[in-house]
Amino acid sequence: MLFRSVSQSRYHLVTDLQGFIGYIPNQKKIYIAYRGTSSYYNWMNDLEVRLVNYNTYPECQCKIHNGFYKSALNIKNQTLDSLLELKKENPTYEIIVTGHSYGAAVAQIVAMELINEKMQLELNNFMEKLYSITEQPTIITVY
């Protein structure tokens, strides 16, 4: 099997956000991917456009889409737990975070949340590189 996974999917009941985390050994990459809008609950989060403070990085004084931010925060701990397990087994693997539509917005935020976690886990050599790929590729490199 080319694609192996620790857990088949990540799911949050309230937002109906679904994702997948796994790795491809011959590429030495861990993939985190989130599904696009496909349900009533996803649409409700898509339409929750009120801008709120981006509390993860208060120093930027940024505002962020409330629905996407809530969704990302709701799935972050599940994602981080699976990612830590995979990184423990595969410490040199790069991390790719991606998604489609609603999932792409959540992927961007989760990527920033993972960078924030890296700062807290610096002694564990958590991440060498993290790529966040959505419609317009954005590469975030963490050293």
PDB file of N, CA and C in Angstrom, residues 51-141:
ATOM      1  N   LEU A  51     -15.967  38.776  11.265  1.00  0.00           N
ATOM      2  CA  LEU A  51     -14.538  38.735  11.581  1.00  0.00           C
ATOM      3  C   LEU A  51     -14.340  38.848  13.086  1.00  0.00           C
ATOM      4  N   VAL A  52     -13.478  38.002  13.613  1.00  0.00           N
ATOM      5  CA  VAL A  52     -13.177  37.987  15.040  1.00  0.00           C
ATOM      6  C   VAL A  52     -11.659  38.115  15.216  1.00  0.00           C
ATOM      7  N   ASN A  53     -11.239  38.423  16.416  1.00  0.00           N
ATOM      8  CA  ASN A  53      -9.810  38.523  16.692  1.00  0.00           C
ATOM      9  C   ASN A  53      -9.138  37.171  16.499  1.00  0.00           C
ATOM     10  N   TYR A  54      -7.959  37.202  15.902  1.00  0.00           N
ATOM     11  CA  TYR A  54      -7.177  35.984  15.718  1.00  0.00           C
ATOM     12  C   TYR A  54      -6.342  35.799  16.972  1.00  0.00           C
ATOM     13  N   ASN A  55      -6.915  35.135  17.972  1.00  0.00           N
ATOM     14  CA  ASN A  55      -6.325  35.030  19.305  1.00  0.00           C
ATOM     15  C   ASN A  55      -5.040  34.221  19.360  1.00  0.00           C
ATOM     16  N   THR A  56      -4.810  33.363  18.397  1.00  0.00           N
ATOM     17  CA  THR A  56      -3.592  32.558  18.391  1.00  0.00           C
ATOM     18  C   THR A  56      -2.358  33.451  18.252  1.00  0.00           C
ATOM     19  N   TYR A  57      -2.497  34.508  17.484  1.00  0.00           N
ATOM     20  CA  TYR A  57      -1.407  35.465  17.261  1.00  0.00           C
ATOM     21  C   TYR A  57      -1.906  36.874  17.570  1.00  0.00           C
ATOM     22  N   PRO A  58      -2.127  37.200  18.836  1.00  0.00           N
ATOM     23  CA  PRO A  58      -2.690  38.507  19.176  1.00  0.00           C
ATOM     24  C   PRO A  58      -1.797  39.676  18.764  1.00  0.00           C
ATOM     25  N   GLU A  59      -0.494  39.438  18.660  1.00  0.00           N
ATOM     26  CA  GLU A  59       0.428  40.512  18.294  1.00  0.00           C
ATOM     27  C   GLU A  59       0.188  41.042  16.885  1.00  0.00           C
ATOM     28  N   CYS A  60      -0.440  40.250  16.021  1.00  0.00           N
ATOM     29  CA  CYS A  60      -0.699  40.724  14.656  1.00  0.00           C
ATOM     30  C   CYS A  60      -1.923  41.632  14.590  1.00  0.00           C
ATOM     31  N   GLN A  61      -2.736  41.624  15.633  1.00  0.00           N
ATOM     32  CA  GLN A  61      -3.982  42.402  15.675  1.00  0.00           C
ATOM     33  C   GLN A  61      -4.830  42.120  14.433  1.00  0.00           C
ATOM     34  N   CYS A  62      -4.867  40.844  14.052  1.00  0.00           N
ATOM     35  CA  CYS A  62      -5.584  40.409  12.846  1.00  0.00           C
ATOM     36  C   CYS A  62      -7.016  40.025  13.178  1.00  0.00           C
ATOM     37  N   LYS A  63      -7.840  40.070  12.163  1.00  0.00           N
ATOM     38  CA  LYS A  63      -9.206  39.558  12.227  1.00  0.00           C
ATOM     39  C   LYS A  63      -9.285  38.343  11.317  1.00  0.00           C
ATOM     40  N   ILE A  64     -10.168  37.410  11.666  1.00  0.00           N
ATOM     41  CA  ILE A  64     -10.260  36.162  10.916  1.00  0.00           C
ATOM     42  C   ILE A  64     -11.722  35.741  10.796  1.00  0.00           C
ATOM     43  N   HIS A  65     -12.057  35.057   9.733  1.00  0.00           N
ATOM     44  CA  HIS A  65     -13.405  34.550   9.461  1.00  0.00           C
ATOM     45  C   HIS A  65     -13.818  33.625  10.606  1.00  0.00           C
ATOM     46  N   ASN A  66     -14.882  33.959  11.309  1.00  0.00           N
ATOM     47  CA  ASN A  66     -15.274  33.231  12.513  1.00  0.00           C
ATOM     48  C   ASN A  66     -15.603  31.763  12.245  1.00  0.00           C
ATOM     49  N   GLY A  67     -16.331  31.464  11.194  1.00  0.00           N
ATOM     50  CA  GLY A  67     -16.714  30.079  10.907  1.00  0.00           C
ATOM     51  C   GLY A  67     -15.519  29.190  10.619  1.00  0.00           C
ATOM     52  N   PHE A  68     -14.590  29.685   9.809  1.00  0.00           N
ATOM     53  CA  PHE A  68     -13.395  28.908   9.496  1.00  0.00           C
ATOM     54  C   PHE A  68     -12.511  28.737  10.732  1.00  0.00           C
ATOM     55  N   TYR A  69     -12.388  29.810  11.512  1.00  0.00           N
ATOM     56  CA  TYR A  69     -11.543  29.772  12.709  1.00  0.00           C
ATOM     57  C   TYR A  69     -12.092  28.778  13.725  1.00  0.00           C
ATOM     58  N   LYS A  70     -13.410  28.835  13.980  1.00  0.00           N
ATOM     59  CA  LYS A  70     -14.022  27.880  14.918  1.00  0.00           C
ATOM     60  C   LYS A  70     -13.813  26.447  14.449  1.00  0.00           C
ATOM     61  N   SER A  71     -14.021  26.227  13.162  1.00  0.00           N
ATOM     62  CA  SER A  71     -13.850  24.880  12.616  1.00  0.00           C
ATOM     63  C   SER A  71     -12.425  24.388  12.805  1.00  0.00           C
ATOM     64  N   ALA A  72     -11.455  25.239  12.513  1.00  0.00           N
ATOM     65  CA  ALA A  72     -10.047  24.853  12.660  1.00  0.00           C
ATOM     66  C   ALA A  72      -9.714  24.556  14.117  1.00  0.00           C
ATOM     67  N   LEU A  73     -10.185  25.392  15.023  1.00  0.00           N
ATOM     68  CA  LEU A  73      -9.890  25.163  16.435  1.00  0.00           C
ATOM     69  C   LEU A  73     -10.561  23.891  16.946  1.00  0.00           C
ATOM     70  N   ASN A  74     -11.748  23.576  16.415  1.00  0.00           N
ATOM     71  CA  ASN A  74     -12.458  22.370  16.841  1.00  0.00           C
ATOM     72  C   ASN A  74     -11.753  21.088  16.424  1.00  0.00           C
ATOM     73  N   ILE A  75     -11.018  21.118  15.331  1.00  0.00           N
ATOM     74  CA  ILE A  75     -10.360  19.899  14.834  1.00  0.00           C
ATOM     75  C   ILE A  75      -8.861  19.882  15.150  1.00  0.00           C
ATOM     76  N   LYS A  76      -8.344  21.003  15.639  1.00  0.00           N
ATOM     77  CA  LYS A  76      -6.900  21.143  15.867  1.00  0.00           C
ATOM     78  C   LYS A  76      -6.329  20.072  16.785  1.00  0.00           C
ATOM     79  N   ASN A  77      -6.939  19.818  17.920  1.00  0.00           N
ATOM     80  CA  ASN A  77      -6.364  18.863  18.878  1.00  0.00           C
ATOM     81  C   ASN A  77      -6.341  17.443  18.330  1.00  0.00           C
ATOM     82  N   GLN A  78      -7.404  17.042  17.636  1.00  0.00           N
ATOM     83  CA  GLN A  78      -7.397  15.711  17.012  1.00  0.00           C
ATOM     84  C   GLN A  78      -6.267  15.617  15.988  1.00  0.00           C
ATOM     85  N   THR A  79      -6.131  16.671  15.188  1.00  0.00           N
ATOM     86  CA  THR A  79      -5.085  16.695  14.161  1.00  0.00           C
ATOM     87  C   THR A  79      -3.704  16.646  14.805  1.00  0.00           C
ATOM     88  N   LEU A  80      -3.507  17.465  15.820  1.00  0.00           N
ATOM     89  CA  LEU A  80      -2.209  17.517  16.491  1.00  0.00           C
ATOM     90  C   LEU A  80      -1.856  16.176  17.130  1.00  0.00           C
ATOM     91  N   ASP A  81      -2.814  15.522  17.769  1.00  0.00           N
ATOM     92  CA  ASP A  81      -2.554  14.215  18.384  1.00  0.00           C
ATOM     93  C   ASP A  81      -2.084  13.201  17.343  1.00  0.00           C
ATOM     94  N   SER A  82      -2.792  13.146  16.215  1.00  0.00           N
ATOM     95  CA  SER A  82      -2.399  12.213  15.150  1.00  0.00           C
ATOM     96  C   SER A  82      -1.053  12.596  14.557  1.00  0.00           C
ATOM     97  N   LEU A  83      -0.840  13.891  14.385  1.00  0.00           N
ATOM     98  CA  LEU A  83       0.416  14.352  13.813  1.00  0.00           C
ATOM     99  C   LEU A  83       1.597  14.034  14.725  1.00  0.00           C
ATOM    100  N   LEU A  84       1.434  14.242  16.000  1.00  0.00           N
ATOM    101  CA  LEU A  84       2.514  13.915  16.945  1.00  0.00           C
ATOM    102  C   LEU A  84       2.859  12.430  16.901  1.00  0.00           C
ATOM    103  N   GLU A  85       1.835  11.600  16.780  1.00  0.00           N
ATOM    104  CA  GLU A  85       2.062  10.154  16.683  1.00  0.00           C
ATOM    105  C   GLU A  85       2.856   9.816  15.418  1.00  0.00           C
ATOM    106  N   LEU A  86       2.454  10.419  14.301  1.00  0.00           N
ATOM    107  CA  LEU A  86       3.155  10.159  13.043  1.00  0.00           C
ATOM    108  C   LEU A  86       4.574  10.716  13.056  1.00  0.00           C
ATOM    109  N   LYS A  87       4.750  11.918  13.616  1.00  0.00           N
ATOM    110  CA  LYS A  87       6.088  12.511  13.669  1.00  0.00           C
ATOM    111  C   LYS A  87       7.020  11.717  14.584  1.00  0.00           C
ATOM    112  N   LYS A  88       6.462  11.100  15.619  1.00  0.00           N
ATOM    113  CA  LYS A  88       7.280  10.269  16.513  1.00  0.00           C
ATOM    114  C   LYS A  88       7.829   9.066  15.741  1.00  0.00           C
ATOM    115  N   GLU A  89       6.989   8.482  14.896  1.00  0.00           N
ATOM    116  CA  GLU A  89       7.400   7.338  14.085  1.00  0.00           C
ATOM    117  C   GLU A  89       8.255   7.746  12.886  1.00  0.00           C
ATOM    118  N   ASN A  90       8.046   8.971  12.393  1.00  0.00           N
ATOM    119  CA  ASN A  90       8.694   9.449  11.167  1.00  0.00           C
ATOM    120  C   ASN A  90       9.217  10.869  11.380  1.00  0.00           C
ATOM    121  N   PRO A  91      10.230  11.042  12.198  1.00  0.00           N
ATOM    122  CA  PRO A  91      10.652  12.384  12.608  1.00  0.00           C
ATOM    123  C   PRO A  91      11.192  13.278  11.497  1.00  0.00           C
ATOM    124  N   THR A  92      11.628  12.701  10.387  1.00  0.00           N
ATOM    125  CA  THR A  92      12.199  13.527   9.314  1.00  0.00           C
ATOM    126  C   THR A  92      11.195  13.872   8.219  1.00  0.00           C
ATOM    127  N   TYR A  93       9.972  13.340   8.306  1.00  0.00           N
ATOM    128  CA  TYR A  93       8.986  13.570   7.259  1.00  0.00           C
ATOM    129  C   TYR A  93       8.513  15.016   7.256  1.00  0.00           C
ATOM    130  N   GLU A  94       8.313  15.564   6.057  1.00  0.00           N
ATOM    131  CA  GLU A  94       7.722  16.887   5.907  1.00  0.00           C
ATOM    132  C   GLU A  94       6.215  16.770   6.088  1.00  0.00           C
ATOM    133  N   ILE A  95       5.582  17.892   6.381  1.00  0.00           N
ATOM    134  CA  ILE A  95       4.146  17.916   6.636  1.00  0.00           C
ATOM    135  C   ILE A  95       3.471  18.756   5.560  1.00  0.00           C
ATOM    136  N   ILE A  96       2.470  18.184   4.911  1.00  0.00           N
ATOM    137  CA  ILE A  96       1.678  18.882   3.901  1.00  0.00           C
ATOM    138  C   ILE A  96       0.272  19.048   4.466  1.00  0.00           C
ATOM    139  N   VAL A  97      -0.217  20.287   4.501  1.00  0.00           N
ATOM    140  CA  VAL A  97      -1.577  20.566   4.961  1.00  0.00           C
ATOM    141  C   VAL A  97      -2.337  21.129   3.772  1.00  0.00           C
ATOM    142  N   THR A  98      -3.453  20.501   3.433  1.00  0.00           N
ATOM    143  CA  THR A  98      -4.189  20.929   2.257  1.00  0.00           C
ATOM    144  C   THR A  98      -5.689  20.723   2.450  1.00  0.00           C
ATOM    145  N   GLY A  99      -6.473  21.278   1.554  1.00  0.00           N
ATOM    146  CA  GLY A  99      -7.908  21.099   1.609  1.00  0.00           C
ATOM    147  C   GLY A  99      -8.550  21.712   0.378  1.00  0.00           C
ATOM    148  N   HIS A 100      -9.841  21.509   0.251  1.00  0.00           N
ATOM    149  CA  HIS A 100     -10.591  22.060  -0.868  1.00  0.00           C
ATOM    150  C   HIS A 100     -11.685  22.965  -0.330  1.00  0.00           C
ATOM    151  N   SER A 101     -11.796  24.175  -0.879  1.00  0.00           N
ATOM    152  CA  SER A 101     -12.882  25.081  -0.537  1.00  0.00           C
ATOM    153  C   SER A 101     -12.877  25.372   0.968  1.00  0.00           C
ATOM    154  N   TYR A 102     -13.944  25.039   1.646  1.00  0.00           N
ATOM    155  CA  TYR A 102     -14.029  25.194   3.105  1.00  0.00           C
ATOM    156  C   TYR A 102     -12.838  24.511   3.777  1.00  0.00           C
ATOM    157  N   GLY A 103     -12.479  23.345   3.289  1.00  0.00           N
ATOM    158  CA  GLY A 103     -11.335  22.621   3.831  1.00  0.00           C
ATOM    159  C   GLY A 103     -10.016  23.342   3.600  1.00  0.00           C
ATOM    160  N   ALA A 104      -9.901  24.083   2.495  1.00  0.00           N
ATOM    161  CA  ALA A 104      -8.691  24.852   2.228  1.00  0.00           C
ATOM    162  C   ALA A 104      -8.548  25.998   3.223  1.00  0.00           C
ATOM    163  N   ALA A 105      -9.649  26.660   3.527  1.00  0.00           N
ATOM    164  CA  ALA A 105      -9.610  27.742   4.522  1.00  0.00           C
ATOM    165  C   ALA A 105      -9.205  27.185   5.883  1.00  0.00           C
ATOM    166  N   VAL A 106      -9.807  26.071   6.255  1.00  0.00           N
ATOM    167  CA  VAL A 106      -9.465  25.435   7.534  1.00  0.00           C
ATOM    168  C   VAL A 106      -8.005  24.980   7.514  1.00  0.00           C
ATOM    169  N   ALA A 107      -7.539  24.440   6.394  1.00  0.00           N
ATOM    170  CA  ALA A 107      -6.156  23.976   6.280  1.00  0.00           C
ATOM    171  C   ALA A 107      -5.166  25.113   6.529  1.00  0.00           C
ATOM    172  N   GLN A 108      -5.434  26.284   5.980  1.00  0.00           N
ATOM    173  CA  GLN A 108      -4.544  27.429   6.190  1.00  0.00           C
ATOM    174  C   GLN A 108      -4.455  27.782   7.672  1.00  0.00           C
ATOM    175  N   ILE A 109      -5.610  27.796   8.331  1.00  0.00           N
ATOM    176  CA  ILE A 109      -5.631  28.146   9.755  1.00  0.00           C
ATOM    177  C   ILE A 109      -4.968  27.055  10.585  1.00  0.00           C
ATOM    178  N   VAL A 110      -5.251  25.796  10.287  1.00  0.00           N
ATOM    179  CA  VAL A 110      -4.619  24.696  11.020  1.00  0.00           C
ATOM    180  C   VAL A 110      -3.101  24.761  10.843  1.00  0.00           C
ATOM    181  N   ALA A 111      -2.633  25.092   9.640  1.00  0.00           N
ATOM    182  CA  ALA A 111      -1.191  25.221   9.417  1.00  0.00           C
ATOM    183  C   ALA A 111      -0.605  26.277  10.353  1.00  0.00           C
ATOM    184  N   MET A 112      -1.286  27.405  10.494  1.00  0.00           N
ATOM    185  CA  MET A 112      -0.802  28.451  11.407  1.00  0.00           C
ATOM    186  C   MET A 112      -0.870  27.987  12.862  1.00  0.00           C
ATOM    187  N   GLU A 113      -1.896  27.233  13.199  1.00  0.00           N
ATOM    188  CA  GLU A 113      -2.006  26.691  14.563  1.00  0.00           C
ATOM    189  C   GLU A 113      -0.857  25.716  14.844  1.00  0.00           C
ATOM    190  N   LEU A 114      -0.488  24.911  13.848  1.00  0.00           N
ATOM    191  CA  LEU A 114       0.612  23.964  14.016  1.00  0.00           C
ATOM    192  C   LEU A 114       1.938  24.699  14.177  1.00  0.00           C
ATOM    193  N   ILE A 115       2.098  25.794  13.455  1.00  0.00           N
ATOM    194  CA  ILE A 115       3.302  26.611  13.633  1.00  0.00           C
ATOM    195  C   ILE A 115       3.350  27.135  15.058  1.00  0.00           C
ATOM    196  N   ASN A 116       2.227  27.584  15.569  1.00  0.00           N
ATOM    197  CA  ASN A 116       2.160  28.066  16.952  1.00  0.00           C
ATOM    198  C   ASN A 116       2.510  26.943  17.926  1.00  0.00           C
ATOM    199  N   GLU A 117       2.031  25.743  17.687  1.00  0.00           N
ATOM    200  CA  GLU A 117       2.357  24.603  18.538  1.00  0.00           C
ATOM    201  C   GLU A 117       3.849  24.287  18.465  1.00  0.00           C
ATOM    202  N   LYS A 118       4.440  24.475  17.314  1.00  0.00           N
ATOM    203  CA  LYS A 118       5.875  24.216  17.141  1.00  0.00           C
ATOM    204  C   LYS A 118       6.658  25.087  18.107  1.00  0.00           C
ATOM    205  N   MET A 119       6.253  26.312  18.264  1.00  0.00           N
ATOM    206  CA  MET A 119       6.961  27.206  19.173  1.00  0.00           C
ATOM    207  C   MET A 119       6.930  26.658  20.593  1.00  0.00           C
ATOM    208  N   GLN A 120       5.815  26.058  20.968  1.00  0.00           N
ATOM    209  CA  GLN A 120       5.679  25.505  22.306  1.00  0.00           C
ATOM    210  C   GLN A 120       6.401  24.168  22.444  1.00  0.00           C
ATOM    211  N   LEU A 121       6.621  23.481  21.344  1.00  0.00           N
ATOM    212  CA  LEU A 121       7.240  22.156  21.371  1.00  0.00           C
ATOM    213  C   LEU A 121       8.637  22.178  20.765  1.00  0.00           C
ATOM    214  N   GLU A 122       9.269  23.331  20.769  1.00  0.00           N
ATOM    215  CA  GLU A 122      10.546  23.491  20.090  1.00  0.00           C
ATOM    216  C   GLU A 122      11.597  22.471  20.528  1.00  0.00           C
ATOM    217  N   LEU A 123      11.636  22.121  21.789  1.00  0.00           N
ATOM    218  CA  LEU A 123      12.632  21.177  22.288  1.00  0.00           C
ATOM    219  C   LEU A 123      12.427  19.771  21.746  1.00  0.00           C
ATOM    220  N   ASN A 124      11.237  19.481  21.257  1.00  0.00           N
ATOM    221  CA  ASN A 124      10.947  18.155  20.716  1.00  0.00           C
ATOM    222  C   ASN A 124      11.286  18.038  19.238  1.00  0.00           C
ATOM    223  N   ASN A 125      11.886  19.104  18.647  1.00  0.00           N
ATOM    224  CA  ASN A 125      12.203  19.099  17.220  1.00  0.00           C
ATOM    225  C   ASN A 125      10.973  18.710  16.405  1.00  0.00           C
ATOM    226  N   PHE A 126       9.866  19.372  16.682  1.00  0.00           N
ATOM    227  CA  PHE A 126       8.552  18.999  16.156  1.00  0.00           C
ATOM    228  C   PHE A 126       8.471  19.041  14.638  1.00  0.00           C
ATOM    229  N   MET A 127       8.863  20.146  14.036  1.00  0.00           N
ATOM    230  CA  MET A 127       8.726  20.271  12.593  1.00  0.00           C
ATOM    231  C   MET A 127       9.955  20.926  11.987  1.00  0.00           C
ATOM    232  N   GLU A 128      10.421  20.387  10.910  1.00  0.00           N
ATOM    233  CA  GLU A 128      11.435  21.078  10.138  1.00  0.00           C
ATOM    234  C   GLU A 128      10.757  21.938   9.071  1.00  0.00           C
ATOM    235  N   LYS A 129       9.790  21.359   8.378  1.00  0.00           N
ATOM    236  CA  LYS A 129       9.081  22.095   7.340  1.00  0.00           C
ATOM    237  C   LYS A 129       7.605  21.748   7.407  1.00  0.00           C
ATOM    238  N   LEU A 130       6.783  22.724   7.124  1.00  0.00           N
ATOM    239  CA  LEU A 130       5.347  22.525   7.039  1.00  0.00           C
ATOM    240  C   LEU A 130       4.892  23.257   5.792  1.00  0.00           C
ATOM    241  N   TYR A 131       4.212  22.577   4.900  1.00  0.00           N
ATOM    242  CA  TYR A 131       3.697  23.189   3.693  1.00  0.00           C
ATOM    243  C   TYR A 131       2.184  23.248   3.789  1.00  0.00           C
ATOM    244  N   SER A 132       1.629  24.383   3.453  1.00  0.00           N
ATOM    245  CA  SER A 132       0.181  24.503   3.386  1.00  0.00           C
ATOM    246  C   SER A 132      -0.175  24.782   1.943  1.00  0.00           C
ATOM    247  N   ILE A 133      -0.875  23.853   1.322  1.00  0.00           N
ATOM    248  CA  ILE A 133      -1.182  23.965  -0.096  1.00  0.00           C
ATOM    249  C   ILE A 133      -2.699  24.046  -0.251  1.00  0.00           C
ATOM    250  N   THR A 134      -3.149  25.140  -0.811  1.00  0.00           N
ATOM    251  CA  THR A 134      -4.583  25.305  -1.079  1.00  0.00           C
ATOM    252  C   THR A 134      -4.714  25.686  -2.546  1.00  0.00           C
ATOM    253  N   GLU A 135      -5.741  26.437  -2.912  1.00  0.00           N
ATOM    254  CA  GLU A 135      -5.951  26.765  -4.321  1.00  0.00           C
ATOM    255  C   GLU A 135      -4.730  27.471  -4.907  1.00  0.00           C
ATOM    256  N   GLN A 136      -4.261  28.493  -4.251  1.00  0.00           N
ATOM    257  CA  GLN A 136      -3.027  29.177  -4.631  1.00  0.00           C
ATOM    258  C   GLN A 136      -1.950  28.686  -3.681  1.00  0.00           C
ATOM    259  N   PRO A 137      -0.993  27.857  -4.130  1.00  0.00           N
ATOM    260  CA  PRO A 137      -0.019  27.274  -3.202  1.00  0.00           C
ATOM    261  C   PRO A 137       0.677  28.323  -2.335  1.00  0.00           C
ATOM    262  N   THR A 138       0.658  28.089  -1.060  1.00  0.00           N
ATOM    263  CA  THR A 138       1.361  28.923  -0.085  1.00  0.00           C
ATOM    264  C   THR A 138       2.253  27.982   0.692  1.00  0.00           C
ATOM    265  N   ILE A 139       3.530  28.236   0.678  1.00  0.00           N
ATOM    266  CA  ILE A 139       4.458  27.369   1.393  1.00  0.00           C
ATOM    267  C   ILE A 139       4.934  28.098   2.638  1.00  0.00           C
ATOM    268  N   ILE A 140       4.775  27.445   3.761  1.00  0.00           N
ATOM    269  CA  ILE A 140       5.216  28.005   5.043  1.00  0.00           C
ATOM    270  C   ILE A 140       6.355  27.107   5.510  1.00  0.00           C
ATOM    271  N   THR A 141       7.537  27.653   5.633  1.00  0.00           N
ATOM    272  CA  THR A 141       8.688  26.879   6.077  1.00  0.00           C
ATOM    273  C   THR A 141       9.034  27.292   7.498  1.00  0.00           C
TER     274      THR A 141
END
